[in-house]
Amino acid sequence: MTVLRYVPLGVMAVIIGFPIYITVVNSLLSAPQIAARPPTLFPTHPLWGSFSTAFNQAHLGVYLRNSAFVTLMIVLAEVITSVLAGYAFAFMRFPFRRTAFMICIATLMVPMEATIVPNRQTIVDLGWFNSFPALIVPFLASGIGIFLFRQAFLGVPRDLCDAARLDGYGHFRFLTRIVMPINRPLIGAFALYAFLSAWNQYLWPLIVTETSGVRTVQIGLRQLQAANVDQTNVIFAGTVLAALPIFILLVAFQRQLVRGLTAGALKG
Amino acid sequence: MIAGAHRRVRSPAVREAALGYLWVLPALVVFAVFVFYPLGKAVWLGLYRTPPFPNLPSKYVGLSQYGSVATSPPFLHSLERTLLFVVLTVPAGIVLGLALAALANQRLAGIRVFRTIFSSTVATSTAVASVIFFTLLDPQVGLFSYWLGKRGGTGILQDPTLALPAVSVVTLWQNIGFTFILMSAALQSIPDDLLEAARVDGASSWIRFRRITLPLLSPTIFFAAVVGVIGSFQAFGQIDLLTQGGPNNHTLVLIYYIYQAAFIDNNYGLAAVMSVILFLILFVLTLAQFWFFERRVFYGRSA
């Protein structure tokens, strides 16, 4: 029976999909409607006011803009530094190359959480507390990015390398004209991975910022939850606004997402 | 360095080395300042005991603080909570992700809809998931509290026995999209003719799963396990938004204890010691898991 095969699928879909569904529904209701029992599971007269309240009064607009800025800067920087270092480790000869590469790999063994106390002090000493550099500068390089790009660049055929040299290509031209275009899928996948990690950061932005002018949207949600206890509709609208950019991005880049998320597994 | 390289005539090898250092340098500087220096600083801070009152100098106590913290009841309680959280989130996440991937791997009309729903939670961050569940679990207005018959009484997140399981369920839910995508990709990479050949040879579906699918999936399961355990050890946002370590420290996992010690109690010595211990745990765990699974993966393939 084909119909029976849909039963476990349907049950799991309801369990997993329901929290997101009810969040969207509740963002279109008023707070008293959300609290009413029996609950409203479908909004017959959707209200859109909670979104503008969340966006303006609860500063979600500012938080989203801050997150977008910080995230884009991090992704751009991580891609550039990782591609350059990955290329150097794969194609260039210099003393202590192996040691330098090992140092980069070793950073994968040091979780960010174990270094927050001294790192916060460093940020304070640099005069960057509660500013964008505090949110960006510590993430200008990525050990996993360097590792992934080096491995991928080592796979570039040697013939191509020799041909480029004969054509008078220097390292920079070889990198930008040949190596990067060949590896565009991996660079895209890494950029998406970097975007998600930067956008979703929570602990670090929490401890190095204190005013809404520089706070990111994840910390903004914390403020929202604390300050709008009675306005559950605004809270739900806020979570929708915070998740929406990621949702759009994931729909647009589904294939890169799968590749990005599985890159570590396939390489490992 | 580069200017010097240009001024004089250098061999191509020297110029290449200079360029190589230049391209590696930005990453190394960031790692030096924000990874290795703070790691060393944390070890060093752990040698000093933070005074009970502000403005007093920190006291050098050597390694004794490491010993006293590592054996202290609050730390051991926190460690036990962390391990319980790992046990509640990681195995269930892998089994569930695998089951969902197997379900969604059937050839059925409309299966894409189910795949989209199963992977949808990757769009949520820890903060988004936590705030949603915090509101749905609210003892007054929360829909889940109402359905679970907990309306008005002690909230689920305020109940000492239910708080950590509840935080685990939120974590499981938020991570399931990622695990599902991971397992699906691995499942789809298994060649159909391999399973078909086994079926022709009379292997039951359980034998096919046990002897073909599982061994071929073992690298992915290993990856999911490593990422899952490390992720659970680092879980902070859901604790901060759902329980703040409470009720009565029942959800005070290591990373939240570090946060509390450092930024609420200003006890940097204690926070540093626990940071170093957290680092060591994750370090050993990663190495041990790699070693253990590499053997399993190898045997699985050679069988």
XYZ file of C-alpha atoms in Angstrom:
571
model
C 0.000 0.000 0.000
C 1.553 3.241 -1.153
C -0.653 5.340 1.117
C 0.760 3.644 4.216
C 4.263 4.763 3.246
C 3.128 8.357 3.645
C 2.070 7.848 7.274
C 5.519 7.989 8.945
C 6.526 10.791 6.571
C 3.426 12.777 7.474
C 3.838 12.258 11.218
C 7.485 13.400 11.131
C 6.652 16.344 8.885
C 4.030 17.570 11.376
C 6.364 17.155 14.368
C 9.286 18.932 12.703
C 7.312 21.512 10.754
C 4.841 22.528 13.433
C 7.039 24.924 15.491
C 7.834 26.920 12.355
C 4.230 26.829 11.172
C 2.801 28.027 14.488
C 5.469 30.757 14.676
C 4.325 32.185 11.354
C 0.645 31.849 12.352
C 1.224 33.548 15.716
C 3.113 36.412 14.096
C -0.128 37.194 12.245
C -2.340 37.144 15.355
C -2.741 39.571 18.262
C -1.292 38.723 21.678
C -4.743 37.968 23.214
C -5.567 35.717 20.238
C -2.335 33.778 20.826
C -3.218 33.293 24.492
C -6.837 32.302 23.753
C -7.868 28.653 24.219
C -8.658 26.648 22.218
C -5.743 27.963 20.157
C -6.073 29.513 16.706
C -4.222 27.233 14.300
C -5.097 29.187 11.171
C -5.238 32.997 10.921
C -8.512 33.854 9.188
C -7.876 37.602 9.522
C -4.090 38.018 9.438
C -2.712 41.131 11.152
C 0.597 42.482 9.866
C 1.200 45.057 12.597
C 3.504 42.871 14.708
C 6.121 42.978 11.972
C 6.380 46.764 11.870
C 6.396 46.877 15.682
C 9.238 44.374 15.800
C 11.114 46.076 12.977
C 10.844 49.639 14.320
C 10.051 49.794 18.048
C 11.995 46.648 18.939
C 14.924 47.754 16.716
C 14.932 44.539 14.665
C 15.645 46.671 11.593
C 18.858 48.016 13.130
C 19.870 44.560 14.378
C 19.314 43.029 10.936
C 21.374 45.739 9.261
C 24.193 45.237 11.795
C 24.121 41.473 11.263
C 24.187 41.890 7.487
C 27.185 44.228 7.653
C 29.185 42.134 10.122
C 28.405 38.871 8.320
C 29.313 40.168 4.855
C 32.611 41.576 6.112
C 33.508 38.277 7.788
C 32.588 36.150 4.766
C 34.528 38.371 2.383
C 37.608 38.423 4.601
C 37.512 34.701 5.380
C 37.258 33.787 1.700
C 40.144 36.086 0.742
C 42.531 35.080 3.544
C 41.695 31.376 3.183
C 42.105 31.341 -0.606
C 45.434 33.186 -0.395
C 46.829 30.993 2.383
C 45.424 27.810 0.835
C 47.097 28.721 -2.464
C 50.421 29.520 -0.805
C 50.403 26.172 1.008
C 49.502 24.292 -2.169
C 51.676 26.001 -4.809
C 54.458 28.065 -3.252
C 57.733 26.946 -1.714
C 58.996 28.708 1.373
C 60.823 27.698 4.563
C 58.602 26.415 7.412
C 55.675 25.948 5.032
C 54.681 22.662 6.690
C 54.978 24.162 10.161
C 52.858 27.168 9.205
C 50.220 24.858 7.733
C 50.197 22.731 10.901
C 49.674 25.897 12.951
C 46.622 26.730 10.836
C 45.220 23.204 11.265
C 45.879 23.340 15.012
C 43.382 26.215 15.321
C 40.635 23.685 14.543
C 41.444 22.094 17.895
C 40.931 25.313 19.867
C 37.249 26.063 20.387
C 36.347 29.746 20.476
C 34.546 29.122 23.773
C 37.802 28.245 25.548
C 39.381 31.608 24.757
C 36.537 34.089 25.343
C 37.858 35.419 28.637
C 41.279 36.620 27.379
C 39.834 37.543 23.973
C 37.305 39.880 25.521
C 40.140 41.496 27.469
C 42.109 41.927 24.221
C 39.106 43.656 22.648
C 38.789 45.988 25.640
C 42.538 46.759 25.559
C 42.345 47.589 21.859
C 39.504 50.016 22.607
C 37.123 48.001 20.434
C 34.548 47.096 23.078
C 31.002 47.649 21.772
C 32.132 48.296 18.193
C 32.043 46.539 14.830
C 35.777 45.638 14.792
C 35.168 43.567 17.931
C 32.583 41.535 16.013
C 34.636 41.214 12.815
C 38.415 41.200 13.383
C 38.708 37.930 15.390
C 37.056 36.126 12.447
C 39.179 37.433 9.591
C 40.766 34.010 9.074
C 39.478 30.440 9.104
C 41.435 27.245 9.758
C 38.831 25.063 8.083
C 38.811 27.354 5.029
C 42.583 27.179 4.633
C 42.466 23.394 4.996
C 39.642 22.948 2.457
C 41.188 25.247 -0.148
C 44.659 23.758 0.183
C 43.296 20.243 -0.340
C 41.227 21.359 -3.331
C 44.057 23.394 -4.908
C 46.433 20.419 -4.632
C 44.029 18.647 -6.975
C 44.524 21.216 -9.742
C 46.300 19.335 -12.598
C 50.024 20.023 -12.803
C 49.702 20.403 -16.602
C 47.556 23.479 -16.069
C 50.182 24.873 -13.760
C 52.959 24.321 -16.299
C 50.874 25.714 -19.156
C 50.113 28.854 -17.166
C 53.791 29.324 -16.368
C 54.707 29.003 -20.060
C 52.109 31.668 -20.837
C 53.905 33.958 -18.404
C 51.286 33.829 -15.651
C 52.478 34.914 -12.221
C 50.996 33.436 -9.050
C 48.291 36.066 -8.724
C 47.074 35.655 -12.285
C 47.209 31.854 -12.063
C 45.138 32.028 -8.863
C 42.475 34.434 -10.112
C 42.201 33.233 -13.734
C 42.519 29.459 -13.339
C 42.573 28.082 -9.790
C 39.637 30.090 -8.436
C 37.300 29.560 -11.418
C 37.940 25.788 -11.303
C 37.099 25.719 -7.607
C 34.141 28.080 -7.735
C 31.680 25.469 -6.337
C 33.846 24.868 -3.276
C 34.424 28.585 -2.727
C 30.673 29.128 -2.941
C 29.989 26.313 -0.508
C 32.562 27.649 1.936
C 31.169 31.184 1.644
C 27.702 29.887 2.501
C 29.060 27.917 5.462
C 30.952 31.006 6.657
C 27.819 33.110 6.228
C 25.687 30.782 8.342
C 28.276 30.536 11.137
C 28.801 34.302 11.232
C 25.088 35.139 11.089
C 24.236 32.665 13.857
C 26.958 33.719 16.325
C 25.647 34.295 19.809
C 28.148 34.064 22.691
C 30.847 36.352 21.294
C 28.522 39.204 20.190
C 26.806 38.951 23.579
C 29.984 39.608 25.559
C 31.586 42.319 23.409
C 28.567 44.557 22.740
C 26.213 46.431 25.016
C 24.128 48.858 22.968
C 21.603 48.226 20.209
C 23.604 50.370 17.763
C 26.119 47.556 17.176
C 24.195 44.511 18.357
C 23.462 41.696 15.926
C 20.059 40.168 15.346
C 20.664 37.054 17.480
C 21.332 39.242 20.518
C 18.458 41.433 19.374
C 16.152 38.449 19.816
C 17.366 38.158 23.403
C 16.433 41.795 24.008
C 13.118 41.219 22.264
C 12.276 38.219 24.442
C 13.160 40.076 27.639
C 11.438 43.369 26.798
C 8.183 42.178 25.228
C 6.904 39.563 27.652
C 3.262 40.487 26.982
C 3.603 41.009 23.248
C 4.080 37.428 22.164
C 2.958 38.369 18.643
C 5.901 40.791 18.363
C 8.295 38.110 19.647
C 7.086 35.634 17.022
C 7.265 38.289 14.300
C 10.832 39.050 15.406
C 11.919 35.414 15.040
C 10.354 35.315 11.571
C 12.271 38.460 10.582
C 15.530 37.049 11.980
C 15.150 33.730 10.147
C 13.847 35.124 6.852
C 17.181 36.224 5.300
C 18.673 32.797 5.988
C 15.583 31.059 4.665
C 15.745 33.021 1.386
C 19.474 32.357 1.087
C 19.035 28.632 1.638
C 16.268 28.360 -0.936
C 18.443 30.232 -3.450
C 21.602 28.204 -2.776
C 20.282 24.737 -1.975
C 22.985 22.854 -3.873
C 25.853 24.844 -2.369
C 24.314 24.242 1.028
C 24.426 20.471 0.688
C 27.964 20.649 -0.632
C 29.032 23.075 2.085
C 27.516 21.088 4.919
C 28.889 17.809 3.622
C 32.314 19.114 2.580
C 33.814 18.293 5.971
C 32.281 14.829 5.959
C 33.536 13.985 2.495
C 37.008 15.350 3.140
C 37.296 13.892 6.626
C 59.844 42.796 3.008
C 58.345 43.040 -0.466
C 59.936 46.418 -1.068
C 63.324 44.921 -0.300
C 62.638 42.067 -2.649
C 62.021 44.526 -5.452
C 64.995 46.759 -4.844
C 67.591 44.101 -5.290
C 67.666 41.401 -7.915
C 66.542 38.252 -6.209
C 66.226 34.730 -7.463
C 62.656 33.625 -8.317
C 62.759 31.235 -5.369
C 63.354 34.060 -2.883
C 60.625 36.161 -4.444
C 58.230 33.248 -4.291
C 59.058 32.662 -0.637
C 58.445 36.338 0.154
C 55.105 36.244 -1.660
C 54.203 33.007 0.114
C 54.811 34.553 3.527
C 52.801 37.611 2.533
C 49.775 35.502 1.573
C 49.932 33.351 4.682
C 50.625 36.231 7.041
C 47.089 37.680 7.495
C 45.744 34.338 8.693
C 48.725 33.676 10.955
C 48.427 37.109 12.587
C 44.730 36.594 13.333
C 45.417 33.115 14.726
C 48.301 34.390 16.847
C 46.270 37.198 18.407
C 42.862 35.517 18.776
C 43.616 31.785 19.094
C 47.079 30.991 20.464
C 47.774 34.024 22.620
C 44.425 33.760 24.472
C 44.895 30.011 24.917
C 48.230 30.610 26.599
C 46.774 33.532 28.537
C 43.944 31.314 29.814
C 46.441 28.747 31.100
C 48.389 31.558 32.766
C 45.270 33.202 34.271
C 44.422 29.834 35.784
C 47.564 30.063 37.914
C 46.168 33.089 39.736
C 43.337 33.042 42.219
C 40.883 35.927 41.823
C 40.468 37.699 45.193
C 37.030 37.587 46.844
C 36.814 41.408 46.778
C 37.579 43.708 43.868
C 40.753 45.867 43.855
C 42.809 43.279 45.710
C 45.729 41.777 43.747
C 45.299 38.311 42.234
C 47.233 35.698 44.158
C 49.651 33.336 42.426
C 48.676 29.814 43.434
C 50.364 27.778 40.710
C 48.691 24.625 39.490
C 46.802 24.134 42.743
C 43.770 26.005 41.404
C 43.485 23.502 38.539
C 43.368 20.659 41.029
C 40.948 22.318 43.412
C 38.530 23.391 40.677
C 38.651 20.042 38.870
C 37.659 18.227 42.056
C 35.167 20.776 43.371
C 31.492 19.674 43.595
C 30.113 22.633 41.564
C 32.491 21.885 38.698
C 31.780 18.144 38.766
C 28.046 18.890 38.828
C 28.449 21.144 35.806
C 30.504 18.492 34.010
C 27.851 15.868 34.751
C 25.136 18.193 33.354
C 27.221 18.773 30.221
C 27.771 15.046 29.631
C 24.075 14.362 30.175
C 23.252 17.067 27.638
C 25.625 15.454 25.125
C 24.065 12.021 25.722
C 20.544 13.440 25.337
C 21.285 15.295 22.107
C 23.915 13.478 20.010
C 22.838 9.792 19.677
C 19.164 10.694 19.295
C 20.045 13.319 16.694
C 22.015 10.844 14.587
C 19.388 8.077 14.789
C 16.595 10.524 13.997
C 18.522 12.131 11.151
C 19.288 8.731 9.670
C 15.670 7.597 9.998
C 14.379 10.767 8.341
C 16.915 10.417 5.532
C 15.840 6.807 4.958
C 12.167 7.855 4.935
C 12.817 10.692 2.493
C 14.927 8.455 0.264
C 11.820 6.585 -1.012
C 10.584 7.115 -4.544
C 7.188 8.668 -3.867
C 5.165 11.456 -5.410
C 5.640 14.730 -3.532
C 8.709 13.511 -1.615
C 10.360 16.885 -2.242
C 7.842 18.535 0.054
C 8.859 16.238 2.901
C 12.555 16.783 2.198
C 12.024 20.541 2.387
C 10.171 20.269 5.710
C 12.784 17.932 7.211
C 15.623 20.271 6.280
C 13.743 23.481 7.162
C 15.228 23.875 10.639
C 18.643 24.776 9.185
C 17.122 28.198 8.558
C 16.726 28.710 12.308
C 19.600 29.853 14.493
C 19.979 28.763 18.092
C 18.491 32.086 19.167
C 15.498 31.792 16.817
C 14.751 28.226 17.934
C 15.189 29.087 21.621
C 12.981 32.174 21.548
C 10.231 30.262 19.697
C 10.275 27.383 22.192
C 10.615 29.708 25.181
C 7.361 31.372 24.169
C 5.615 28.086 23.306
C 6.691 26.634 26.681
C 5.596 29.681 28.688
C 3.505 28.421 31.619
C 0.845 31.143 31.097
C 0.403 31.611 27.356
C 2.515 28.822 25.816
C 0.714 26.456 23.459
C 2.939 23.479 24.316
C 2.432 24.004 28.039
C -1.316 23.988 27.372
C -1.186 20.787 25.317
C 1.075 19.071 27.849
C -1.357 19.955 30.643
C 1.167 22.244 32.324
C -0.843 25.456 32.036
C -0.498 27.741 35.024
C 1.633 25.386 37.148
C 5.398 25.156 37.290
C 6.708 25.700 33.785
C 8.568 22.922 32.033
C 11.712 25.062 31.853
C 11.360 25.858 35.580
C 11.002 22.188 36.539
C 14.366 20.772 37.758
C 13.802 17.325 36.240
C 12.375 18.541 32.924
C 14.522 21.594 32.176
C 17.579 19.841 30.717
C 15.524 17.344 28.660
C 13.483 20.292 27.336
C 16.617 22.229 26.353
C 17.870 19.025 24.695
C 14.680 18.658 22.663
C 14.975 22.259 21.437
C 18.611 21.573 20.477
C 17.659 18.314 18.758
C 14.938 20.094 16.797
C 17.220 22.927 15.739
C 19.965 20.531 14.595
C 17.766 17.971 12.851
C 17.734 19.849 9.541
C 21.521 19.779 9.377
C 21.768 16.085 10.310
C 19.024 15.206 7.845
C 20.780 16.985 4.956
C 24.067 15.337 5.885
C 22.602 11.828 6.085
C 20.519 12.294 2.929
C 23.540 13.329 0.892
C 25.452 10.277 2.134
C 22.516 7.939 1.515
C 22.051 9.196 -2.037
C 25.730 8.624 -2.785
C 25.333 4.852 -2.244
C 25.095 3.200 -5.685
C 21.665 1.674 -6.338
C 23.089 -1.358 -8.175
C 24.992 -2.372 -5.036
C 21.769 -2.665 -3.037
C 20.013 -4.190 -6.046
C 22.690 -6.875 -6.408
C 22.348 -7.758 -2.721
C 18.580 -7.993 -3.116
C 18.987 -10.352 -6.073
C 21.300 -12.466 -3.907
C 18.468 -12.778 -1.423
C 19.662 -10.388 1.309
C 16.816 -9.116 3.495
C 16.312 -5.373 3.897
C 17.854 -5.524 7.401
C 20.936 -7.381 6.105
C 21.244 -4.877 3.255
C 21.077 -2.008 5.741
C 23.482 -3.667 8.195
C 26.030 -4.923 5.646
C 25.968 -2.276 2.914
C 24.280 0.964 3.913
C 25.652 1.298 7.451
C 29.316 0.580 6.580
C 29.150 3.020 3.682
C 27.557 5.635 5.936
C 30.058 5.201 8.761
C 32.319 8.115 7.732
C 29.287 10.414 7.703
C 28.014 9.070 11.026
C 31.484 9.633 12.438
C 31.501 13.197 11.160
C 28.020 13.841 12.568
C 29.084 12.391 15.922
C 32.207 14.552 16.166
C 30.421 17.705 15.093
C 27.496 16.853 17.375
C 29.542 16.197 20.520
C 31.681 19.285 20.012
C 28.585 21.360 19.236
C 26.839 20.149 22.395
C 29.888 20.944 24.535
C 29.787 24.460 23.074
C 26.016 24.930 23.404
C 25.415 28.284 25.015
C 22.602 30.251 23.345
C 19.812 27.834 24.224
C 20.874 27.765 27.888
C 21.106 31.560 28.032
C 17.697 32.074 26.433
C 15.758 29.189 27.960
C 17.001 28.640 31.528
C 20.108 30.735 32.384
C 21.576 27.620 33.953
C 18.594 27.128 36.254
C 16.438 25.963 37.874
C 18.816 25.419 40.788
C 21.820 24.901 38.423
C 20.183 21.907 36.724
C 21.109 23.217 33.267
C 24.416 24.814 34.294
C 26.564 23.274 31.554
C 30.308 23.968 31.495
C 30.261 26.756 28.949
C 27.480 28.589 30.787
C 29.364 28.150 34.067
C 32.428 29.742 32.421
C 30.296 32.638 31.187
C 28.764 33.121 34.621
C 32.117 32.927 36.417
C 33.826 35.351 34.043
C 31.212 37.936 33.175
C 28.755 37.876 36.065
C 30.918 36.946 39.076
C 34.163 38.435 37.643
C 36.044 35.357 38.825
C 38.588 35.206 36.019
C 40.775 32.605 37.713
C 37.918 30.129 37.961
C 36.702 30.901 34.435
C 40.205 30.448 33.024
C 40.710 27.093 34.726
C 37.398 25.816 33.393
C 38.195 27.169 29.910
C 41.433 25.191 29.872
C 39.634 22.055 31.053
C 36.972 22.548 28.351
C 39.726 22.907 25.783
C 41.450 19.722 26.971
C 38.203 17.741 26.940
C 37.350 18.779 23.392
C 40.926 18.204 22.250
C 41.098 14.664 23.625
C 37.569 13.901 22.467
C 38.288 14.940 18.920
C 41.486 12.911 18.755
C 39.955 9.865 20.446
C 36.923 9.856 18.221
C 39.044 10.184 15.114
C 41.183 7.263 16.206
C 38.256 5.067 17.223
C 36.143 5.687 14.184
C 38.987 5.492 11.708
C 39.446 1.859 12.700
C 35.732 1.138 12.553
C 35.412 2.850 9.221
C 38.350 0.884 7.884
C 36.991 -2.486 9.024
C 33.575 -1.583 7.680
C 35.031 -1.001 4.262
C 37.247 -4.080 4.185
C 34.447 -6.409 5.323
